[in-house]
PDB file of C-alpha atoms in Angstrom:
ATOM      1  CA  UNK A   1       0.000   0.000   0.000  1.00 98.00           C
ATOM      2  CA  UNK A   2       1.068   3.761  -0.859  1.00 98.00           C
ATOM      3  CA  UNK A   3      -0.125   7.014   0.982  1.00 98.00           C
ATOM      4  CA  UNK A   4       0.684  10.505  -0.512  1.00 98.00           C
ATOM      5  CA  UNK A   5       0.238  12.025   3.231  1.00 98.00           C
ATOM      6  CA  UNK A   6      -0.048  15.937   2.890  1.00 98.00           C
ATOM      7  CA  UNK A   7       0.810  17.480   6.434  1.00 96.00           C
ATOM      8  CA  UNK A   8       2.419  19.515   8.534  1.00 95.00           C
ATOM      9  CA  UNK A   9       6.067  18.696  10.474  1.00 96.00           C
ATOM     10  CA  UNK A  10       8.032  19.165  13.387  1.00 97.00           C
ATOM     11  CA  UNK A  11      11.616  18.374  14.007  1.00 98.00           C
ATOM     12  CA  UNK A  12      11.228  18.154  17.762  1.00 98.00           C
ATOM     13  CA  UNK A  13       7.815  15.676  18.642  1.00 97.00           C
ATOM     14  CA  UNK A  14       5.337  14.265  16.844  1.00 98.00           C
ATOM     15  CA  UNK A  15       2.251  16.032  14.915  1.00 97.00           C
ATOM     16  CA  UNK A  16       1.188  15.943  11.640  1.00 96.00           C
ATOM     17  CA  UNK A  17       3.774  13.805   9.752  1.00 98.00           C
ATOM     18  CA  UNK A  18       6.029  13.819  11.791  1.00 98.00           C
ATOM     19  CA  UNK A  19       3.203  11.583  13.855  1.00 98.00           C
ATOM     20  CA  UNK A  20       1.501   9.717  11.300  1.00 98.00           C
ATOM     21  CA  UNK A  21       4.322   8.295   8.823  1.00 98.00           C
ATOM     22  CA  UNK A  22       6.456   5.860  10.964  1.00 98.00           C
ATOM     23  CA  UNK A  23       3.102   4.410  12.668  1.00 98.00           C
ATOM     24  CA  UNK A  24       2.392   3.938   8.464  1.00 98.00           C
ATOM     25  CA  UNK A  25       5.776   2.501   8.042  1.00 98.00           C
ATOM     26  CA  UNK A  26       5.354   0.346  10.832  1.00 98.00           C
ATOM     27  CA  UNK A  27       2.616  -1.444  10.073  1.00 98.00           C
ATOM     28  CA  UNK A  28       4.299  -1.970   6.466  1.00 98.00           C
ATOM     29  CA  UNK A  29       2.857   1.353   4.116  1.00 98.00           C
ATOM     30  CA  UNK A  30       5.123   3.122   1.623  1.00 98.00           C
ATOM     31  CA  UNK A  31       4.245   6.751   2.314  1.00 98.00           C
ATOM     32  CA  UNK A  32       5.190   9.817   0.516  1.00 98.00           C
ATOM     33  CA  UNK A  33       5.283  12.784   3.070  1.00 98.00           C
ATOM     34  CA  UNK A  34       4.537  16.307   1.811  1.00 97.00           C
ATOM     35  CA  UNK A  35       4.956  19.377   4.487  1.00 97.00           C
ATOM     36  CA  UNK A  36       2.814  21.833   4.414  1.00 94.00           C
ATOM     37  CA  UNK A  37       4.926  23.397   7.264  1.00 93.00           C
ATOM     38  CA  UNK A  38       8.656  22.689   8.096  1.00 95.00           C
ATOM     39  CA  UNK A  39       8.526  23.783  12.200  1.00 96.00           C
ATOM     40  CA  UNK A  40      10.373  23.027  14.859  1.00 98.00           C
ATOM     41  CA  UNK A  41       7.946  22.469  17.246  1.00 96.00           C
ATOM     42  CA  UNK A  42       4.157  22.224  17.096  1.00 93.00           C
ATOM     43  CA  UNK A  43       2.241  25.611  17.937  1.00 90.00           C
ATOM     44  CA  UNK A  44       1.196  24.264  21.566  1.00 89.00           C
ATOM     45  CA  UNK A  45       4.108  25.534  22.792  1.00 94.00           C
ATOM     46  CA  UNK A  46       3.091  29.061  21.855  1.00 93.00           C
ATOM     47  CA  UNK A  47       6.450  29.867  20.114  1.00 97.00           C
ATOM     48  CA  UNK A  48       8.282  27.818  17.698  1.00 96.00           C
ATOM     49  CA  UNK A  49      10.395  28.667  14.175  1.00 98.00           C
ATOM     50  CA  UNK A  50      10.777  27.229  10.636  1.00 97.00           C
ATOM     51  CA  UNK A  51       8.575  28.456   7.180  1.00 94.00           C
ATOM     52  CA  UNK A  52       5.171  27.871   6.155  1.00 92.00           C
ATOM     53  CA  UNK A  53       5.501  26.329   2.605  1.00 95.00           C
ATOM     54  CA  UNK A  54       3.624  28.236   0.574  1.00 96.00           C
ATOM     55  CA  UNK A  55       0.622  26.273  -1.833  1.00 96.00           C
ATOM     56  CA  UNK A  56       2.775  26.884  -4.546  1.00 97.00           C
ATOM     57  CA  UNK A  57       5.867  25.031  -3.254  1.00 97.00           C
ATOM     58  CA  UNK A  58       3.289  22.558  -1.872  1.00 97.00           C
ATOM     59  CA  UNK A  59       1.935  21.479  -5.497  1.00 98.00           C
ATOM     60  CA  UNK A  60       5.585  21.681  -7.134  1.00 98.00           C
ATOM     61  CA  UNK A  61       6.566  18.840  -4.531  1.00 98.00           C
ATOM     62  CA  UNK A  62       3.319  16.736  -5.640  1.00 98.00           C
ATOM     63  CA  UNK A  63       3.894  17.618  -9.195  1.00 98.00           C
ATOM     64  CA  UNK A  64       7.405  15.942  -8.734  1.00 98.00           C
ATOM     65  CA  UNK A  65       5.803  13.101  -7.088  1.00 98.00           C
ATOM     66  CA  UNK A  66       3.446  12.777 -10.645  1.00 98.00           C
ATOM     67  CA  UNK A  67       7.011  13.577 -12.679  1.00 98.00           C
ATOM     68  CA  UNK A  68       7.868  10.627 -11.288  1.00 98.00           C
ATOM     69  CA  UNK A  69       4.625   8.662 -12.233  1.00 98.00           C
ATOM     70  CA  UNK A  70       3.827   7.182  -8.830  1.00 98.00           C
ATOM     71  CA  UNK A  71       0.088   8.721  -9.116  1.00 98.00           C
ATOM     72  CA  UNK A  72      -1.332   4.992 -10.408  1.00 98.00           C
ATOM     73  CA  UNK A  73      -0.115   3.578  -7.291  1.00 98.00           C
ATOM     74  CA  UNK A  74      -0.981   6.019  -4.565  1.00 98.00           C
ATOM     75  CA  UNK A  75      -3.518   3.885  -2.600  1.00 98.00           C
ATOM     76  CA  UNK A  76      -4.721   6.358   0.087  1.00 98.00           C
ATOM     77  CA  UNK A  77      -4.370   9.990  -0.272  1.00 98.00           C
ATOM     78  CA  UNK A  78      -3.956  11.395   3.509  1.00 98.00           C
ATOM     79  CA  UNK A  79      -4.212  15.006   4.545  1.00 98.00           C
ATOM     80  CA  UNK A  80      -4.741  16.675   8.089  1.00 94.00           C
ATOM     81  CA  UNK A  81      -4.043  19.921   9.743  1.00 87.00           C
ATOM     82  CA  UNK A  82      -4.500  22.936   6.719  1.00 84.00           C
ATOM     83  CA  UNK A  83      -2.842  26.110   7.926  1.00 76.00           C
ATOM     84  CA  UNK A  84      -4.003  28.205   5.120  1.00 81.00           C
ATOM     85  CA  UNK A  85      -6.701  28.325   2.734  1.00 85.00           C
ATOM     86  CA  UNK A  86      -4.499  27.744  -0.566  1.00 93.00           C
ATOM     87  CA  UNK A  87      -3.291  24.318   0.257  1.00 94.00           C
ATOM     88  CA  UNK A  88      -7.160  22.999   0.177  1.00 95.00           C
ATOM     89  CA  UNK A  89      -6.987  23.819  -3.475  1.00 96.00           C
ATOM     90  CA  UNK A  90      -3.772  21.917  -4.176  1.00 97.00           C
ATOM     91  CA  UNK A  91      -4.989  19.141  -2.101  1.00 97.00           C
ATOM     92  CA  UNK A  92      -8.146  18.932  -3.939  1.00 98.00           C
ATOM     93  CA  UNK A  93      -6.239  18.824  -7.422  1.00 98.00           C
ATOM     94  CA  UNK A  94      -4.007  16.507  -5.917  1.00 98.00           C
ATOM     95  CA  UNK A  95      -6.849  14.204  -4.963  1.00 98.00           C
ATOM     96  CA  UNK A  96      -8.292  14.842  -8.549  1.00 98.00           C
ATOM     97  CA  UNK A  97      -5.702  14.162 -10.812  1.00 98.00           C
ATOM     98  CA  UNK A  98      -4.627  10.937  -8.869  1.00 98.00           C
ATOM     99  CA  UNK A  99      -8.255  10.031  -8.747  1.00 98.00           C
ATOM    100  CA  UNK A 100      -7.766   9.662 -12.703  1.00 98.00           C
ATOM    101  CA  UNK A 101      -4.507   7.867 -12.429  1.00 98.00           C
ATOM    102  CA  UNK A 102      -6.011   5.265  -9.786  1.00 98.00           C
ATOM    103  CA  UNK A 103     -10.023   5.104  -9.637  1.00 98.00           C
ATOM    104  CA  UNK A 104      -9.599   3.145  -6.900  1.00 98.00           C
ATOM    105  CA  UNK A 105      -7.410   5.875  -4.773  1.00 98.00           C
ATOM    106  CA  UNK A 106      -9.160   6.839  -1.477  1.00 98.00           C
ATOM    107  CA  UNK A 107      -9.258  10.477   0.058  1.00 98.00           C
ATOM    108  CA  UNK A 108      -9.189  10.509   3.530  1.00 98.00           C
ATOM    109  CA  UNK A 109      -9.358  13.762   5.159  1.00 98.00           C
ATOM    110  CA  UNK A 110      -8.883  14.889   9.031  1.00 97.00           C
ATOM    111  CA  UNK A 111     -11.074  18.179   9.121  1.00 96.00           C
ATOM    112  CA  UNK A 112      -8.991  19.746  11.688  1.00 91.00           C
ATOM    113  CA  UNK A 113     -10.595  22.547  13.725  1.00 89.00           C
ATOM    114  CA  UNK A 114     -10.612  22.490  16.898  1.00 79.00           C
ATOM    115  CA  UNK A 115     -12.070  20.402  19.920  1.00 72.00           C
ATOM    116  CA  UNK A 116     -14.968  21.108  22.843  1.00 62.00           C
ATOM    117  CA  UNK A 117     -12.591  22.211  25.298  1.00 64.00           C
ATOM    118  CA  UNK A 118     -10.562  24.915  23.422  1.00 61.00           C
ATOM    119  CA  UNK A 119     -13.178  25.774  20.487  1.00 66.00           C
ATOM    120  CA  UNK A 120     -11.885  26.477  16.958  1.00 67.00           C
ATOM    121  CA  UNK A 121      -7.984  27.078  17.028  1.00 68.00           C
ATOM    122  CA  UNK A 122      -7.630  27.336  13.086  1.00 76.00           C
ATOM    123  CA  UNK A 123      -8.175  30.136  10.978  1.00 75.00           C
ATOM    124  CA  UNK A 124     -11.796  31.254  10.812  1.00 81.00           C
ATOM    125  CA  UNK A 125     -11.879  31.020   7.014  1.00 83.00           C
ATOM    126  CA  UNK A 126     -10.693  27.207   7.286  1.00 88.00           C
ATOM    127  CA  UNK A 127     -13.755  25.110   8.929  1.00 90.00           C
ATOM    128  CA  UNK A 128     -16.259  26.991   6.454  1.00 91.00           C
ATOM    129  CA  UNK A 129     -13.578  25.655   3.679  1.00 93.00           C
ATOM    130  CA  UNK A 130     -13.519  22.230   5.126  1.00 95.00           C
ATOM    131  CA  UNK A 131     -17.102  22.015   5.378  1.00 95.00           C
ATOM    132  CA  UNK A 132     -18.175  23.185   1.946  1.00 96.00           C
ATOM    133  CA  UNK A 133     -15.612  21.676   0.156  1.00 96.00           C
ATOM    134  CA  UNK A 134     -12.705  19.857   1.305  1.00 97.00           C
ATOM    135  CA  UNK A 135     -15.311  17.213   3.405  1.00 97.00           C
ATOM    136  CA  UNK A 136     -17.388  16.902   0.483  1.00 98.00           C
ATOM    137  CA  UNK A 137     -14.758  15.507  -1.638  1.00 98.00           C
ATOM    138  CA  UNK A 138     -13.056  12.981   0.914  1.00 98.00           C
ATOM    139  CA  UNK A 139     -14.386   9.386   0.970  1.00 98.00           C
ATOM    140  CA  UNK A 140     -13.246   8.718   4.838  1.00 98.00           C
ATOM    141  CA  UNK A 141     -13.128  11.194   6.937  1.00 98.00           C
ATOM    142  CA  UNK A 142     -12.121  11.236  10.761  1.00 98.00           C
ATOM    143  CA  UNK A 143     -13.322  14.175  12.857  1.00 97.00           C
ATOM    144  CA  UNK A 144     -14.020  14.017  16.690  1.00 95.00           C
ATOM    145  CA  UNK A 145     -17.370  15.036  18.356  1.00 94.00           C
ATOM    146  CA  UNK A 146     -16.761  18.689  18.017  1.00 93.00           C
ATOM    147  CA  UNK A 147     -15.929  18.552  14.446  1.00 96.00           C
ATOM    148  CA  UNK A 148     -18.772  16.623  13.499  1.00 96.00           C
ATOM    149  CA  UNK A 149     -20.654  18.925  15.127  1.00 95.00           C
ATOM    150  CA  UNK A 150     -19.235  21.939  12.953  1.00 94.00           C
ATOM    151  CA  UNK A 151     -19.388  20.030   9.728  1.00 96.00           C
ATOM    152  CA  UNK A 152     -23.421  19.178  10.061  1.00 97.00           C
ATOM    153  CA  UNK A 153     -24.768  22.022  12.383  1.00 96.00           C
ATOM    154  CA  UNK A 154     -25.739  19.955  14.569  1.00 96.00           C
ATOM    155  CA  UNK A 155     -24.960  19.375  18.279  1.00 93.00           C
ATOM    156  CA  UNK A 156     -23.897  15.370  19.280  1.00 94.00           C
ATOM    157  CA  UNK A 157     -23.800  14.155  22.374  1.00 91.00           C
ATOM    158  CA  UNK A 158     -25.820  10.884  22.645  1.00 94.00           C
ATOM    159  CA  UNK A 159     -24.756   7.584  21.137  1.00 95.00           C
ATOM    160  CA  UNK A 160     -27.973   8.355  18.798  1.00 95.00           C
ATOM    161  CA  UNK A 161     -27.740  12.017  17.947  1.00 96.00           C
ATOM    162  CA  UNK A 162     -24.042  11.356  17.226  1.00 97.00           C
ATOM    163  CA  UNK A 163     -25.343   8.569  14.660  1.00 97.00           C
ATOM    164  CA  UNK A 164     -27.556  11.154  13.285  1.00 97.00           C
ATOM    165  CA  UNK A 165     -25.111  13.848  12.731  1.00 97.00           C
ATOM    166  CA  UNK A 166     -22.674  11.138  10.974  1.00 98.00           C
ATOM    167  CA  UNK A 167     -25.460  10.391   8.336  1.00 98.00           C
ATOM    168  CA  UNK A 168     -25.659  14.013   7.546  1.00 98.00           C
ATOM    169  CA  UNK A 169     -21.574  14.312   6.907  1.00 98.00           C
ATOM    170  CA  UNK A 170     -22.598  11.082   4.730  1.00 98.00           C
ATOM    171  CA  UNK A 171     -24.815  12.702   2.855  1.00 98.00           C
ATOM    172  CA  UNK A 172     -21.963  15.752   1.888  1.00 97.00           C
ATOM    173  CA  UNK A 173     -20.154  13.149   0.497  1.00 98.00           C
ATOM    174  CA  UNK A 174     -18.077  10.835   2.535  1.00 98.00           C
ATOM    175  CA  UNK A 175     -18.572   7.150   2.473  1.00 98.00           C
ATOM    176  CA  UNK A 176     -17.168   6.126   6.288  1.00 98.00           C
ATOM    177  CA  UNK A 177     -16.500   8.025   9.170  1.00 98.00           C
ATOM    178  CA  UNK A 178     -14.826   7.961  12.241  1.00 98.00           C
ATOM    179  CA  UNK A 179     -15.685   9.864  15.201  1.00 98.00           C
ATOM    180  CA  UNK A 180     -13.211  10.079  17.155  1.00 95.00           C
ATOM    181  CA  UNK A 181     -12.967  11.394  21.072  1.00 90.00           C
ATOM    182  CA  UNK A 182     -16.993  10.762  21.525  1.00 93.00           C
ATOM    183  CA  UNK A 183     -17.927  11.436  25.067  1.00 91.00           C
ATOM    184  CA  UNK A 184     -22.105  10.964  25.599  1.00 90.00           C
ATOM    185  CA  UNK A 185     -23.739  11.591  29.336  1.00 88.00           C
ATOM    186  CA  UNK A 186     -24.805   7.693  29.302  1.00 87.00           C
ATOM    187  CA  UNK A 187     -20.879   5.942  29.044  1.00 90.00           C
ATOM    188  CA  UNK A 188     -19.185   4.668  32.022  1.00 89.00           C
ATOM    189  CA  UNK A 189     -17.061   6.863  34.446  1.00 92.00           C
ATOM    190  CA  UNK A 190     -13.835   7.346  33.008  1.00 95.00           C
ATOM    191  CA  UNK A 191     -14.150   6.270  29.557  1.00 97.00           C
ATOM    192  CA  UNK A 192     -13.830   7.285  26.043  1.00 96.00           C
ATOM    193  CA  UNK A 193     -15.219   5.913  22.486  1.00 97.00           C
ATOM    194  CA  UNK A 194     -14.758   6.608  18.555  1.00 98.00           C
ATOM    195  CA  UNK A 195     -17.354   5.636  16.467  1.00 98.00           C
ATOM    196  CA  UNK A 196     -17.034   4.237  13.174  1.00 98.00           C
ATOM    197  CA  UNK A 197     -19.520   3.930  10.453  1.00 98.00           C
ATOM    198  CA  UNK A 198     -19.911   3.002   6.213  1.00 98.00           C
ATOM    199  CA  UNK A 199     -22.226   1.573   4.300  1.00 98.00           C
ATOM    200  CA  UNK A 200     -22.050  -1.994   6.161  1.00 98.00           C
ATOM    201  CA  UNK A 201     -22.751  -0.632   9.547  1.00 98.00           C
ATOM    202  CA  UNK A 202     -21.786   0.835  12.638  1.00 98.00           C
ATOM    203  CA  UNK A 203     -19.462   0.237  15.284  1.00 98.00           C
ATOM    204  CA  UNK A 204     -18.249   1.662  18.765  1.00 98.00           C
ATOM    205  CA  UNK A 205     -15.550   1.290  20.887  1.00 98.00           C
ATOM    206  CA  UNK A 206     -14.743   2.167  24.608  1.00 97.00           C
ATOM    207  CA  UNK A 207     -11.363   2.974  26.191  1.00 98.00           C
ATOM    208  CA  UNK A 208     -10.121   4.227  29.686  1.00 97.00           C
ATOM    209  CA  UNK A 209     -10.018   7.823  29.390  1.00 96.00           C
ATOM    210  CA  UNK A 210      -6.634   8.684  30.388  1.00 96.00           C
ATOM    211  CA  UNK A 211      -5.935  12.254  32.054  1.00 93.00           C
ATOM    212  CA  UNK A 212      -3.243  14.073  29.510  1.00 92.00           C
ATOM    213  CA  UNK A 213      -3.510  16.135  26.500  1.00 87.00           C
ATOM    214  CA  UNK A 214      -1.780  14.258  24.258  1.00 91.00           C
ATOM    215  CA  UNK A 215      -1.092  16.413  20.400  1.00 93.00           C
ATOM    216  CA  UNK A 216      -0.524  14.397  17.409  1.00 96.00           C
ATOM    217  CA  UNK A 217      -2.827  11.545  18.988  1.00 96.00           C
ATOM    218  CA  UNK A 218      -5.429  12.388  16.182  1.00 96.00           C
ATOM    219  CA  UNK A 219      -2.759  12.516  13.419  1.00 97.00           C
ATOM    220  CA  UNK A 220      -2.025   8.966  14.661  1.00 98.00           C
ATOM    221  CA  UNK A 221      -5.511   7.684  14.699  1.00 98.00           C
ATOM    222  CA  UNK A 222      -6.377   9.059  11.289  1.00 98.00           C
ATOM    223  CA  UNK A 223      -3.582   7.602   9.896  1.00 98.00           C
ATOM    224  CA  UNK A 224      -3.626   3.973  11.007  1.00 98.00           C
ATOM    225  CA  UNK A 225      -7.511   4.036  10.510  1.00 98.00           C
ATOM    226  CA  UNK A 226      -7.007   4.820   6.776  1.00 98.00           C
ATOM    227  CA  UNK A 227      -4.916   2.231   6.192  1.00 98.00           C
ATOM    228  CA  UNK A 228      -6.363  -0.419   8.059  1.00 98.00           C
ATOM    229  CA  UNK A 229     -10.167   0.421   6.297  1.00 98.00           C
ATOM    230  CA  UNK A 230      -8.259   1.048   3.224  1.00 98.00           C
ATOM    231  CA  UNK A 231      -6.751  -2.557   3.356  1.00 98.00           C
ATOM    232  CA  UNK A 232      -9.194  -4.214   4.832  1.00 97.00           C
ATOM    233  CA  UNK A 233     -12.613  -2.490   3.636  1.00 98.00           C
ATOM    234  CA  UNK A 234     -13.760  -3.470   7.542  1.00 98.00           C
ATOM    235  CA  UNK A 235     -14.540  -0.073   9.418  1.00 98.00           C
ATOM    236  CA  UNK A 236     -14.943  -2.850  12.772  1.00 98.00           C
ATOM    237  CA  UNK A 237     -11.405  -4.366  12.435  1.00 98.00           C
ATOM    238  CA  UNK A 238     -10.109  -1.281  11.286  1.00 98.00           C
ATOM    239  CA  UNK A 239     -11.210   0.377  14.668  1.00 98.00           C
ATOM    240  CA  UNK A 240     -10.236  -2.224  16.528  1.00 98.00           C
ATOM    241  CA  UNK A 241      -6.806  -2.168  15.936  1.00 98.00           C
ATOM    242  CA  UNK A 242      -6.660   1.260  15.408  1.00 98.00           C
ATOM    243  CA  UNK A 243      -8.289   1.982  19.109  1.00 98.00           C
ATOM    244  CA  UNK A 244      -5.363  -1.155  20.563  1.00 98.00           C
ATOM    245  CA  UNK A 245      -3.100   0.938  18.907  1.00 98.00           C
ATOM    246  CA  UNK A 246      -3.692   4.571  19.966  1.00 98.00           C
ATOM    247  CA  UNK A 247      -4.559   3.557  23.795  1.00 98.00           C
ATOM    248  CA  UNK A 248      -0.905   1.748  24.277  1.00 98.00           C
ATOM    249  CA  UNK A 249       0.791   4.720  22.455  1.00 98.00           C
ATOM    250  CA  UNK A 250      -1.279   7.097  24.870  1.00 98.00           C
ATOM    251  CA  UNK A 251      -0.611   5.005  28.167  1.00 98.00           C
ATOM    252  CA  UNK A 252       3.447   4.665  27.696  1.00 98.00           C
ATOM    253  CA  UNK A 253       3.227   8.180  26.857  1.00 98.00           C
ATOM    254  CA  UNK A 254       1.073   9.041  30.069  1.00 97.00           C
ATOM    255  CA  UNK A 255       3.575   6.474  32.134  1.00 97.00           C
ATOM    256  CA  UNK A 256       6.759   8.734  30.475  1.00 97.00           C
ATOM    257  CA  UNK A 257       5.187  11.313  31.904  1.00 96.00           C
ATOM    258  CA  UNK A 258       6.753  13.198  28.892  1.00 95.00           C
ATOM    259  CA  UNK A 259       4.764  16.004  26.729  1.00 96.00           C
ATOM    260  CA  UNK A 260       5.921  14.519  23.670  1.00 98.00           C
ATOM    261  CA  UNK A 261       4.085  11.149  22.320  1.00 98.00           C
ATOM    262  CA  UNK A 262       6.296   8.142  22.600  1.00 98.00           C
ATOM    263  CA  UNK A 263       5.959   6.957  19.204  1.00 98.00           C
ATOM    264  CA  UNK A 264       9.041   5.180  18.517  1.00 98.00           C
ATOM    265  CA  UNK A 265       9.107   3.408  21.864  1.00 98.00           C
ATOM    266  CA  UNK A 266       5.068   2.169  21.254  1.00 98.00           C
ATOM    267  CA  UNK A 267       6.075   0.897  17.943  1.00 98.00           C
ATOM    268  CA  UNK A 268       5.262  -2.967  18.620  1.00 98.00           C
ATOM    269  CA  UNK A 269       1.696  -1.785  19.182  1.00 98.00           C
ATOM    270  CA  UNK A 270       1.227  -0.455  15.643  1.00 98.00           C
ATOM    271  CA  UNK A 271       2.619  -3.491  14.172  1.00 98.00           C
ATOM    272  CA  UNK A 272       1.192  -5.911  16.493  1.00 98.00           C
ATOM    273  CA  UNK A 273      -1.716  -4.774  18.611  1.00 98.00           C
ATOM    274  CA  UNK A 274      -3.552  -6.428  21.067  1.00 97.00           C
ATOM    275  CA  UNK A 275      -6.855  -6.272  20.339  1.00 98.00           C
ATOM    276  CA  UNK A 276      -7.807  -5.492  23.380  1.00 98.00           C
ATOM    277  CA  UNK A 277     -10.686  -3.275  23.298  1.00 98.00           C
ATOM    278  CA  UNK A 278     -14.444  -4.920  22.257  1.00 98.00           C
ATOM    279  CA  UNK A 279     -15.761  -3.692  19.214  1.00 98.00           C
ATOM    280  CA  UNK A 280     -19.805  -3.681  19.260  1.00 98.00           C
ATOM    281  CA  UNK A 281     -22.429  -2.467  16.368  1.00 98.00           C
ATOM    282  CA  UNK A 282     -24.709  -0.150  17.150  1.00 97.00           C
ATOM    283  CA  UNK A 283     -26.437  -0.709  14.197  1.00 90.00           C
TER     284      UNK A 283
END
């Protein structure tokens, strides 16, 4: 398998590529990494350095990538975190013209926004973007409960309303989704779900909710997700190891007691998870 994975990077921690591509690696995907940024730190520190690449140096790099005729083989097409309005365009061509070289090439897009607790942190011209027509173009798509919200206008919070709301990104476009960091009144104490669904059905999953803020943990779940659905074409296994995955990744980083995700150090639990978590359909 081959992902074209358009995102953001750090040279100290893990976000946007600089999370998702060894967890890809790991698990045995050829990916093709294309910054969007070139940082040295991720903005939660509230000062870091390094450029912006602009769109236009953005779609050069991809064009290369076409020069070179790999388009036909790109299997997944990931993207994530979009720090300007321009780069939606050149991912949208992107996802266009290797569309045509592959039918069979999947777009799976990360709506990045924001989450309950600290509202919209991206550019105020970017969710309306995402919504109208970055989302609408994706086949998978993973937001978390917040997103969701955003992207349908709607406000989930029960297992069923949450459903709801996912039908309604459906209808914009996107075949599967996964809902990621669901929290509804009626779980147990001190838990956590994501929620997948597609055309087959749909699925739920419950892990301890652990207490750290963890960044790059979505870029992570997005990533393995994709693959795993994109191999597979089963949302339920997909989630399954994707939610084994995540939670060990998350507890040896909460263990560390470091700010930084332990990715290298969790990498047997990408490559061989343990299944641990109980996938059950909801419908």
């Amino acid at each position: 398998m081959k992902v074209l994975s358009i995102q953001s990077a750090v040279a100290y921690g893990h976000v946007g590529n600089s999370a998702a591509v060894f967890p890809l690696q790991r698990i045995g995907v050829e990916v093709m990494p294309v910054y969007t940024v070139n940082f040295s730190n991720h903005t939660g520190y509230g000062a870091w350095r390094g450029p912006l690449i602009s769109p236009d140096d953005v779609r050069e790099v991809i064009a290369g990538i076409e020069d070179r005729g790999a388009f036909p083989e790109i299997d997944v097409i990931l993207s994530g975190y979009q720090g300007s309005e321009g780069i939606a365009d050149v991912i949208l061509d992107a996802v266009a013209r290797i569309k045509s070289a592959n039918p069979a090439a999947v777009y799976s897009c990360d709506p990045v926004m924001g989450n309950a607790k600290s509202g919209c942190f991206v550019a105020p011209a970017i969710p309306v973007l995402l919504r109208d027509r970055v989302v609408p173009a994706a086949d998978l798509i993973t937001p978390n409960q917040f997103e969701l919200g955003y992207l349908t206008g709607t406000e989930p919070d029960s297992l069923e309303t949450t459903l709801e709301s996912v039908e309604l990104a459906r209808a914009s476009g996107p075949r599967t989704v996964l809902v990621t960091s669901v929290e509804r009144p009626d779980r147990e104490d001190g838990t956590i779900e994501m929620l997948a669904v597609d055309d087959d059905g749909a699925w739920i999953v419950q892990t301890p909710l652990l207490p750290m803020k963890a960044n790059g943990s979505g870029d992570v779940t997005a990533a393995l997700f994709s693959a795993h659905y994109r191999r597979t074409g089963d949302a339920a296994d997909a989630l399954a190891r994707t939610a084994s995955s995540v939670f060990d990744l998350l507890a040896n980083t909460h263990e560390s007691g470091e700010r930084e995700l332990r990715l290298i150090e969790s990498q047997e639990s990408y490559a061989n998870p343990q299944m641990q978590f109980e996938v059950r359909r909801v419908r």
